[in-house]
């Protein structure tokens, strides 16, 4: 892979490699775009097969954060850190403090948070060395319930757009995956008296928890979840679950959930869903509750303000659905248009000089 070509093609600002010889910490930070503010994105720890895989993953994830943060109305750019290593052996206080020192050396251009294989406890070690870390245990805490709340409002917006009625009690749902976000989302749907909820899950512990907590929700096999006759398919497990195989099976009117990278191929599957008349709520817009939650740590964390901000996902999605109709594009593309428009508009208003 020619990295400079890739950076130029997708507008990346900076790629930083770091290695700490005492702890063996080895990683990459990518700053994609800081038009709206400092780049924010989590630290992912993964045993990548090779260095190029790690760099490409970091580049793609950082770019994704630019659009997610822009669409969420946050004054943040997009960035990401990946650490190359085996999560079961490399972690220690020194390892994360060494990372904190690299983050600090970027002087606020990049703010980190937790991601796959890193926890709020690890963030506390990073905090010992830098001011530029969010997602702390005693501040915003576990993001999953807030992500689920955002998806709940996103589902309501999708129902409003599709049926002109967002009363959850009139509709049926198929939830794929009842882990952290899926189970919390089912809680919100039940509170709003959802007519019927089906779910699928592969982890016996989570199945048992679900059956104890919500015995009226009906479990189906992981394969059967796609073809259920429901109003909303709610992906809360893996990425790439909407693809050439699964989209033809769907009998729902809406796909809206918490999962990341739901479309296996954004262009192909965005169009497939549009052509089938199925309303897709773009993943990076509907699941932004978590990043909205950590963002508020930068301005003095206040849970009520977070909840108010997360509720805005409802209007934001309605606006994106309108763009898609007006421009005759699929919804994922409309979400990118929405995010890019915000970046262009805000960059333009900063063209005049003011003293602040
Ligand atoms: P989780 O690991 O707690 O839950 C996922 C659940 O899906 C697990 O219980 C797992 O057993 C189940 N699962 C895996 N494969 C399955 C299959 N084939 N069929 C049915 N169930 C299956 O993860 P989570 O935090 O709830 O995140 C879920 C998705 O939401 C991920 O894509 C994640 O990237 C995305 N997301 C999460 C957050 C957050 O705040 N946690 C924020 C944004 C996006």
CSV table of C-alpha atoms and ligand atoms in Angstrom, one decimal:
chain,number,residue,atom,x,y,z
A,1,UNK,CA,0.0,0.0,0.0
A,2,UNK,CA,1.3,3.5,-0.9
A,3,UNK,CA,0.5,5.4,2.3
A,4,UNK,CA,1.0,8.9,1.0
A,5,UNK,CA,-1.3,8.2,-2.0
A,6,UNK,CA,-3.9,6.8,0.4
A,7,UNK,CA,-3.5,9.9,2.6
A,8,UNK,CA,-3.8,12.3,-0.3
A,9,UNK,CA,-6.8,10.5,-1.8
A,10,UNK,CA,-8.8,10.5,1.5
A,11,UNK,CA,-7.6,13.8,3.0
A,12,UNK,CA,-5.6,12.6,6.0
A,13,UNK,CA,-3.5,15.1,8.0
A,14,UNK,CA,-1.1,13.1,10.0
A,15,UNK,CA,0.1,9.5,10.7
A,16,UNK,CA,2.2,8.9,13.8
A,17,UNK,CA,4.1,5.7,14.6
A,18,UNK,CA,5.4,5.2,18.1
A,19,UNK,CA,7.3,2.5,20.0
A,20,UNK,CA,8.3,2.5,23.7
A,21,UNK,CA,11.3,0.4,24.3
A,22,UNK,CA,10.6,-0.3,28.0
A,23,UNK,CA,7.1,-1.6,27.8
A,24,UNK,CA,7.1,-2.8,24.1
A,25,UNK,CA,4.2,-0.5,23.3
A,26,UNK,CA,3.9,-0.4,19.6
A,27,UNK,CA,1.2,1.6,17.7
A,28,UNK,CA,-0.1,4.2,15.3
A,29,UNK,CA,-2.2,7.3,15.8
A,30,UNK,CA,-3.9,8.7,12.8
A,31,UNK,CA,-5.4,12.2,12.6
A,32,UNK,CA,-7.7,12.3,9.7
A,33,UNK,CA,-9.2,15.8,9.8
A,34,UNK,CA,-9.4,18.6,12.4
A,35,UNK,CA,-11.6,21.1,10.5
A,36,UNK,CA,-14.2,21.0,13.4
A,37,UNK,CA,-11.8,20.6,16.3
A,38,UNK,CA,-9.3,18.1,17.9
A,39,UNK,CA,-9.4,14.6,16.4
A,40,UNK,CA,-11.2,12.2,18.8
A,41,UNK,CA,-11.3,8.5,18.5
A,42,UNK,CA,-10.7,5.4,20.7
A,43,UNK,CA,-7.6,3.3,21.2
A,44,UNK,CA,-8.0,-0.2,19.8
A,45,UNK,CA,-5.6,-3.0,20.9
A,46,UNK,CA,-5.4,-5.9,18.5
A,47,UNK,CA,-3.0,-8.6,17.5
A,48,UNK,CA,-2.8,-7.6,13.8
A,49,UNK,CA,-1.3,-10.2,11.4
A,50,UNK,CA,1.0,-7.5,9.9
A,51,UNK,CA,1.9,-3.9,10.2
A,52,UNK,CA,0.0,-2.9,7.0
A,53,UNK,CA,-3.2,-4.4,8.4
A,54,UNK,CA,-2.8,-2.2,11.5
A,55,UNK,CA,-2.1,1.0,9.5
A,56,UNK,CA,-5.0,0.4,7.1
A,57,UNK,CA,-7.4,-0.3,10.0
A,58,UNK,CA,-6.3,2.8,11.8
A,59,UNK,CA,-6.7,5.0,8.7
A,60,UNK,CA,-10.2,3.6,7.9
A,61,UNK,CA,-11.3,4.0,11.6
A,62,UNK,CA,-9.9,7.5,11.9
A,63,UNK,CA,-11.7,8.6,8.7
A,64,UNK,CA,-15.0,7.1,10.0
A,65,UNK,CA,-14.6,9.1,13.2
A,66,UNK,CA,-14.4,12.4,11.2
A,67,UNK,CA,-17.9,11.7,9.7
A,68,UNK,CA,-19.4,10.3,12.8
A,69,UNK,CA,-18.3,13.3,14.9
A,70,UNK,CA,-19.3,15.8,12.3
A,71,UNK,CA,-22.7,14.3,11.8
A,72,UNK,CA,-23.2,14.1,15.6
A,73,UNK,CA,-22.9,17.9,15.7
A,74,UNK,CA,-19.7,17.8,17.8
A,75,UNK,CA,-16.8,20.2,17.5
A,76,UNK,CA,-14.4,17.4,16.9
A,77,UNK,CA,-12.4,16.0,14.1
A,78,UNK,CA,-11.6,12.3,13.5
A,79,UNK,CA,-8.7,10.3,14.7
A,80,UNK,CA,-7.9,6.8,16.0
A,81,UNK,CA,-5.1,4.9,17.7
A,82,UNK,CA,-4.3,1.2,17.2
A,83,UNK,CA,-1.9,-0.7,19.3
A,84,UNK,CA,-0.3,-3.9,18.0
A,85,UNK,CA,-0.2,-6.6,20.6
A,86,UNK,CA,-1.9,-9.5,22.4
A,87,UNK,CA,-4.5,-8.0,24.8
A,88,UNK,CA,-4.1,-11.0,27.2
A,89,UNK,CA,-0.4,-10.3,27.8
A,90,UNK,CA,0.7,-6.7,27.0
A,91,UNK,CA,-1.5,-4.6,29.3
A,92,UNK,CA,-0.1,-2.9,32.3
A,93,UNK,CA,0.0,0.4,34.1
A,94,UNK,CA,3.3,1.3,32.5
A,95,UNK,CA,2.1,0.3,29.0
A,96,UNK,CA,-0.9,2.7,29.1
A,97,UNK,CA,1.1,5.4,30.8
A,98,UNK,CA,3.6,5.2,28.0
A,99,UNK,CA,0.7,5.6,25.5
A,100,UNK,CA,-0.5,8.6,27.6
A,101,UNK,CA,2.8,10.3,27.0
A,102,UNK,CA,2.6,9.9,23.3
A,103,UNK,CA,-0.9,11.3,23.3
A,104,UNK,CA,0.3,14.3,25.4
A,105,UNK,CA,3.1,15.0,22.9
A,106,UNK,CA,0.4,15.7,20.3
A,107,UNK,CA,-0.6,18.7,22.4
A,108,UNK,CA,-4.4,18.3,22.1
A,109,UNK,CA,-4.6,17.7,18.4
A,110,UNK,CA,-5.8,14.2,19.3
A,111,UNK,CA,-8.0,13.0,22.2
A,112,UNK,CA,-8.2,9.3,23.0
A,113,UNK,CA,-10.9,7.0,24.6
A,114,UNK,CA,-11.6,3.3,25.0
A,115,UNK,CA,-12.3,0.9,22.2
A,116,UNK,CA,-11.9,-2.8,21.4
A,117,UNK,CA,-9.7,-4.4,24.1
A,118,UNK,CA,-9.2,-1.2,26.1
A,119,UNK,CA,-11.3,-0.2,29.2
A,120,UNK,CA,-12.1,2.7,31.4
A,121,UNK,CA,-9.5,1.4,33.8
A,122,UNK,CA,-6.8,1.7,31.1
A,123,UNK,CA,-8.0,5.2,30.4
A,124,UNK,CA,-7.4,6.1,34.0
A,125,UNK,CA,-3.7,5.1,33.5
A,126,UNK,CA,-3.5,7.2,30.4
A,127,UNK,CA,-5.0,10.1,32.4
A,128,UNK,CA,-1.9,10.0,34.7
A,129,UNK,CA,0.2,11.3,31.7
A,130,UNK,CA,-2.2,13.3,29.6
A,131,UNK,CA,-5.1,15.7,29.7
A,132,UNK,CA,-6.4,14.4,26.4
A,133,UNK,CA,-8.3,11.3,27.3
A,134,UNK,CA,-12.1,10.8,27.8
A,135,UNK,CA,-14.4,7.9,28.7
A,136,UNK,CA,-13.3,7.9,32.3
A,137,UNK,CA,-15.0,5.7,34.9
A,138,UNK,CA,-16.0,8.5,37.3
A,139,UNK,CA,-17.1,10.8,34.5
A,140,UNK,CA,-19.2,9.6,31.5
A,141,UNK,CA,-18.7,5.9,32.5
A,142,UNK,CA,-20.2,3.0,30.4
A,143,UNK,CA,-21.3,4.4,27.0
A,144,UNK,CA,-23.5,1.5,26.0
A,145,UNK,CA,-26.8,2.6,27.7
A,146,UNK,CA,-26.4,6.0,26.1
A,147,UNK,CA,-25.6,4.5,22.7
A,148,UNK,CA,-28.8,2.4,23.1
A,149,UNK,CA,-30.8,5.5,24.0
A,150,UNK,CA,-29.6,7.3,20.8
A,151,UNK,CA,-30.6,4.2,18.8
A,152,UNK,CA,-34.0,4.2,20.4
A,153,UNK,CA,-34.6,7.8,19.3
A,154,UNK,CA,-33.2,6.9,15.9
A,155,UNK,CA,-35.7,4.0,15.6
A,156,UNK,CA,-38.5,6.5,16.5
A,157,UNK,CA,-37.4,8.9,13.8
A,158,UNK,CA,-37.3,6.0,11.2
A,159,UNK,CA,-40.8,5.0,12.2
A,160,UNK,CA,-41.9,8.6,11.9
A,161,UNK,CA,-40.4,9.0,8.4
A,162,UNK,CA,-41.7,5.6,7.2
A,163,UNK,CA,-45.2,5.5,8.8
A,164,UNK,CA,-45.7,9.0,10.0
A,165,UNK,CA,-46.2,7.7,13.5
A,166,UNK,CA,-43.4,7.0,16.0
A,167,UNK,CA,-45.5,5.3,18.6
A,168,UNK,CA,-43.3,2.3,19.5
A,169,UNK,CA,-46.3,0.4,20.9
A,170,UNK,CA,-47.7,-0.1,17.4
A,171,UNK,CA,-44.6,-2.0,16.0
A,172,UNK,CA,-42.7,-5.2,16.1
A,173,UNK,CA,-38.9,-5.6,16.4
A,174,UNK,CA,-36.2,-8.2,15.7
A,175,UNK,CA,-33.0,-7.4,17.7
A,176,UNK,CA,-29.8,-9.1,16.6
A,177,UNK,CA,-27.5,-9.5,19.6
A,178,UNK,CA,-28.4,-8.7,23.2
A,179,UNK,CA,-25.0,-7.7,24.6
A,180,UNK,CA,-24.4,-4.3,26.2
A,181,UNK,CA,-26.3,-2.1,23.7
A,182,UNK,CA,-28.9,-4.6,22.5
A,183,UNK,CA,-30.1,-5.5,25.9
A,184,UNK,CA,-30.3,-1.8,27.0
A,185,UNK,CA,-32.2,-1.0,23.8
A,186,UNK,CA,-34.7,-3.7,24.4
A,187,UNK,CA,-35.2,-2.1,27.9
A,188,UNK,CA,-36.2,1.2,26.2
A,189,UNK,CA,-38.4,-0.5,23.6
A,190,UNK,CA,-40.2,-2.4,26.4
A,191,UNK,CA,-40.6,0.8,28.5
A,192,UNK,CA,-42.4,2.2,25.4
A,193,UNK,CA,-44.6,-0.9,25.2
A,194,UNK,CA,-43.3,-2.4,22.0
A,195,UNK,CA,-45.9,-4.7,20.4
A,196,UNK,CA,-43.6,-7.7,20.0
A,197,UNK,CA,-39.8,-8.2,20.4
A,198,UNK,CA,-37.8,-11.1,18.9
A,199,UNK,CA,-34.1,-11.5,19.5
A,200,UNK,CA,-31.2,-13.7,18.5
A,201,UNK,CA,-27.9,-14.3,20.4
A,202,UNK,CA,-25.0,-16.7,20.4
A,203,UNK,CA,-23.7,-16.2,23.9
A,204,UNK,CA,-25.4,-18.5,26.4
A,205,UNK,CA,-24.8,-16.1,29.3
A,206,UNK,CA,-26.6,-13.2,27.5
A,207,UNK,CA,-29.4,-15.5,26.4
A,208,UNK,CA,-30.0,-16.5,30.1
A,209,UNK,CA,-29.9,-12.9,31.2
A,210,UNK,CA,-32.4,-11.9,28.5
A,211,UNK,CA,-34.8,-14.8,29.4
A,212,UNK,CA,-34.7,-13.9,33.1
A,213,UNK,CA,-35.2,-10.1,32.5
A,214,UNK,CA,-37.6,-10.2,29.6
A,215,UNK,CA,-39.4,-13.6,29.4
A,216,UNK,CA,-41.9,-12.2,26.9
A,217,UNK,CA,-39.3,-11.5,24.3
A,218,UNK,CA,-39.1,-14.4,21.8
A,219,UNK,CA,-35.7,-16.0,20.9
A,220,UNK,CA,-35.1,-17.2,17.3
A,221,UNK,CA,-32.0,-18.7,15.8
A,222,UNK,CA,-29.2,-16.4,14.5
A,223,UNK,CA,-30.1,-17.4,10.9
A,224,UNK,CA,-33.9,-16.9,11.3
A,225,UNK,CA,-33.7,-13.3,12.6
A,226,UNK,CA,-33.3,-11.8,9.1
A,227,UNK,CA,-36.5,-13.2,7.6
A,228,UNK,CA,-38.9,-12.4,10.4
A,229,UNK,CA,-42.1,-10.4,9.5
A,230,UNK,CA,-41.4,-7.4,11.7
A,231,UNK,CA,-41.4,-3.7,11.2
A,232,UNK,CA,-37.8,-3.0,12.3
A,233,UNK,CA,-34.7,-5.1,12.1
A,234,UNK,CA,-32.3,-3.9,14.8
A,235,UNK,CA,-28.6,-4.9,14.3
A,236,UNK,CA,-26.8,-4.8,17.7
A,237,UNK,CA,-24.1,-7.4,17.2
A,238,UNK,CA,-21.6,-7.5,14.3
A,239,UNK,CA,-20.7,-5.4,11.3
A,240,UNK,CA,-21.4,-6.4,7.6
A,241,UNK,CA,-24.7,-8.1,8.5
A,242,UNK,CA,-26.5,-6.3,5.6
A,243,UNK,CA,-25.1,-7.8,2.4
A,244,UNK,CA,-26.1,-9.5,-0.9
A,245,UNK,CA,-27.2,-12.7,1.0
A,246,UNK,CA,-29.2,-11.1,3.9
A,247,UNK,CA,-30.9,-8.1,2.2
A,248,UNK,CA,-33.1,-10.3,-0.1
A,249,UNK,CA,-34.3,-12.2,3.0
A,250,UNK,CA,-35.6,-9.2,4.9
A,251,UNK,CA,-39.3,-8.7,5.4
A,252,UNK,CA,-39.0,-5.6,7.5
A,253,UNK,CA,-39.6,-1.9,6.6
A,254,UNK,CA,-36.7,-0.4,8.5
A,255,UNK,CA,-33.1,-1.4,9.5
A,256,UNK,CA,-31.9,0.6,12.5
A,257,UNK,CA,-29.7,-0.4,15.4
A,258,UNK,CA,-26.5,0.2,17.3
A,259,UNK,CA,-24.0,-1.9,15.3
A,260,UNK,CA,-21.0,-0.4,13.4
A,261,UNK,CA,-20.3,-0.9,9.8
A,262,UNK,CA,-23.6,-2.6,9.2
A,263,UNK,CA,-23.3,-2.5,5.4
A,264,UNK,CA,-20.8,-5.0,4.1
A,265,UNK,CA,-20.3,-2.7,1.0
A,266,UNK,CA,-21.6,0.8,1.6
A,267,UNK,CA,-22.4,1.6,-2.0
A,268,UNK,CA,-23.8,-1.8,-3.1
A,269,UNK,CA,-25.8,-2.6,0.1
A,270,UNK,CA,-27.0,1.0,0.6
A,271,UNK,CA,-28.5,0.8,-2.9
A,272,UNK,CA,-29.8,-2.7,-2.4
A,273,UNK,CA,-31.8,-1.6,0.7
A,274,UNK,CA,-33.0,1.6,-1.1
A,275,UNK,CA,-34.1,-0.5,-4.2
A,276,UNK,CA,-36.1,-2.8,-1.9
A,277,UNK,CA,-37.8,0.2,-0.3
A,278,UNK,CA,-36.3,-0.6,3.1
A,279,UNK,CA,-35.4,2.5,5.2
A,280,UNK,CA,-31.9,2.3,6.5
A,281,UNK,CA,-30.8,4.5,9.5
A,282,UNK,CA,-27.1,5.1,8.8
A,283,UNK,CA,-25.0,3.4,11.4
A,284,UNK,CA,-22.6,6.2,12.3
A,285,UNK,CA,-25.5,8.6,12.9
A,286,UNK,CA,-27.8,6.4,14.9
A,287,UNK,CA,-25.1,4.9,17.1
A,288,UNK,CA,-23.3,8.2,18.0
A,289,UNK,CA,-24.7,8.3,21.5
A,290,UNK,CA,-21.4,6.9,22.9
A,291,UNK,CA,-19.2,9.5,21.4
A,292,UNK,CA,-21.7,12.3,22.3
A,293,UNK,CA,-21.5,11.0,25.9
A,294,UNK,CA,-17.6,11.2,26.1
A,295,UNK,CA,-17.5,14.5,24.3
A,296,UNK,CA,-19.4,16.1,27.2
A,297,UNK,CA,-16.5,15.3,29.5
A,298,UNK,CA,-14.6,18.0,27.7
A,299,UNK,CA,-17.1,20.6,28.9
A,300,UNK,CA,-17.9,19.5,32.4
A,301,UNK,CA,-19.9,16.3,32.3
A,302,UNK,CA,-23.6,16.7,32.9
A,303,UNK,CA,-25.9,13.7,32.3
A,304,UNK,CA,-29.0,15.7,31.6
A,305,UNK,CA,-27.3,17.7,28.9
A,306,UNK,CA,-26.0,14.5,27.4
A,307,UNK,CA,-29.5,13.0,27.3
A,308,UNK,CA,-30.8,16.2,25.6
A,309,UNK,CA,-28.0,16.1,23.1
A,310,UNK,CA,-28.6,12.4,22.3
A,311,UNK,CA,-32.3,13.0,21.6
A,312,UNK,CA,-31.2,15.2,18.7
A,313,UNK,CA,-30.4,12.0,16.8
A,314,UNK,CA,-34.1,12.0,16.0
A,315,UNK,CA,-34.2,15.3,14.1
A,316,UNK,CA,-30.8,14.6,12.5
A,317,UNK,CA,-32.0,11.4,11.0
A,318,UNK,CA,-35.2,13.0,9.7
A,319,UNK,CA,-33.0,15.6,8.0
A,320,UNK,CA,-30.8,12.9,6.4
A,321,UNK,CA,-33.8,11.0,5.2
A,322,UNK,CA,-35.0,14.2,3.5
A,323,UNK,CA,-31.5,14.7,1.8
A,324,UNK,CA,-31.6,11.2,0.5
A,325,UNK,CA,-35.1,11.7,-1.1
A,326,UNK,CA,-34.2,15.1,-2.5
A,327,UNK,CA,-30.9,14.0,-4.0
A,328,UNK,CA,-32.2,10.5,-4.8
A,329,UNK,CA,-29.2,8.8,-3.1
A,330,UNK,CA,-29.2,6.0,-0.6
A,331,UNK,CA,-29.2,6.9,3.1
A,332,UNK,CA,-25.6,6.1,3.9
A,333,UNK,CA,-24.5,8.5,1.2
A,334,UNK,CA,-27.0,11.1,2.4
A,335,UNK,CA,-25.4,10.9,5.9
A,336,UNK,CA,-21.9,11.5,4.4
A,337,UNK,CA,-23.3,14.5,2.5
A,338,UNK,CA,-24.8,15.8,5.7
A,339,UNK,CA,-21.5,15.4,7.6
A,340,UNK,CA,-19.4,16.9,4.8
A,341,UNK,CA,-21.8,19.9,4.5
A,342,UNK,CA,-21.4,20.7,8.2
A,343,UNK,CA,-17.6,20.6,7.9
A,344,UNK,CA,-17.6,22.8,4.8
A,345,UNK,CA,-20.0,25.3,6.4
A,346,UNK,CA,-18.1,25.6,9.6
A,347,UNK,CA,-14.8,25.9,7.9
A,348,UNK,CA,-16.2,28.7,5.8
A,349,UNK,CA,-17.5,30.8,8.7
A,350,UNK,CA,-14.0,30.8,10.2
A,351,UNK,CA,-12.5,32.6,7.2
A,352,UNK,CA,-12.8,36.1,8.8
A,353,UNK,CA,-10.4,37.2,11.5
A,354,UNK,CA,-11.7,37.9,15.0
A,355,UNK,CA,-10.0,38.4,18.4
A,356,UNK,CA,-11.2,35.8,20.9
B,1,LIG,P1,-21.5,-6.6,22.9
B,1,LIG,O1,-20.3,-7.5,22.6
B,1,LIG,O2,-21.8,-6.3,24.3
B,1,LIG,O3,-22.8,-7.3,22.3
B,1,LIG,C1,-22.8,-7.9,21.0
B,1,LIG,C2,-23.7,-9.2,21.2
B,1,LIG,O4,-23.9,-9.7,19.9
B,1,LIG,C3,-22.9,-10.2,22.1
B,1,LIG,O5,-23.8,-10.6,23.1
B,1,LIG,C4,-22.7,-11.3,21.1
B,1,LIG,O6,-22.7,-12.6,21.6
B,1,LIG,C5,-23.8,-11.1,20.1
B,1,LIG,N1,-23.6,-11.7,18.8
B,1,LIG,C6,-22.4,-11.9,18.1
B,1,LIG,N2,-22.6,-12.5,16.9
B,1,LIG,C7,-23.9,-12.8,16.8
B,1,LIG,C8,-24.7,-13.4,15.9
B,1,LIG,N3,-24.2,-13.8,14.7
B,1,LIG,N4,-26.1,-13.4,16.1
B,1,LIG,C9,-26.6,-12.9,17.2
B,1,LIG,N5,-25.9,-12.4,18.2
B,1,LIG,C10,-24.5,-12.3,18.0
B,1,LIG,O7,-21.3,-5.3,22.0
B,1,LIG,P2,-22.1,-3.9,22.1
B,1,LIG,O8,-21.2,-3.0,22.9
B,1,LIG,O9,-23.5,-4.1,22.4
B,1,LIG,O10,-21.9,-3.4,20.6
B,1,LIG,C11,-22.7,-3.9,19.6
B,1,LIG,C12,-22.4,-3.2,18.3
B,1,LIG,O11,-22.7,-1.8,18.5
B,1,LIG,C13,-21.0,-3.3,17.8
B,1,LIG,O12,-21.0,-3.3,16.4
B,1,LIG,C14,-20.3,-2.1,18.3
B,1,LIG,O13,-19.2,-1.7,17.5
B,1,LIG,C15,-21.5,-1.1,18.1
B,1,LIG,N6,-21.4,0.1,19.0
B,1,LIG,C16,-21.4,0.0,20.3
B,1,LIG,C17,-21.3,1.2,21.1
B,1,LIG,C18,-21.3,1.1,22.6
B,1,LIG,O14,-21.4,2.2,23.2
B,1,LIG,N7,-21.1,-0.1,23.2
B,1,LIG,C19,-21.2,2.4,20.5
B,1,LIG,C20,-21.3,2.5,19.1
B,1,LIG,C21,-21.4,1.3,18.3
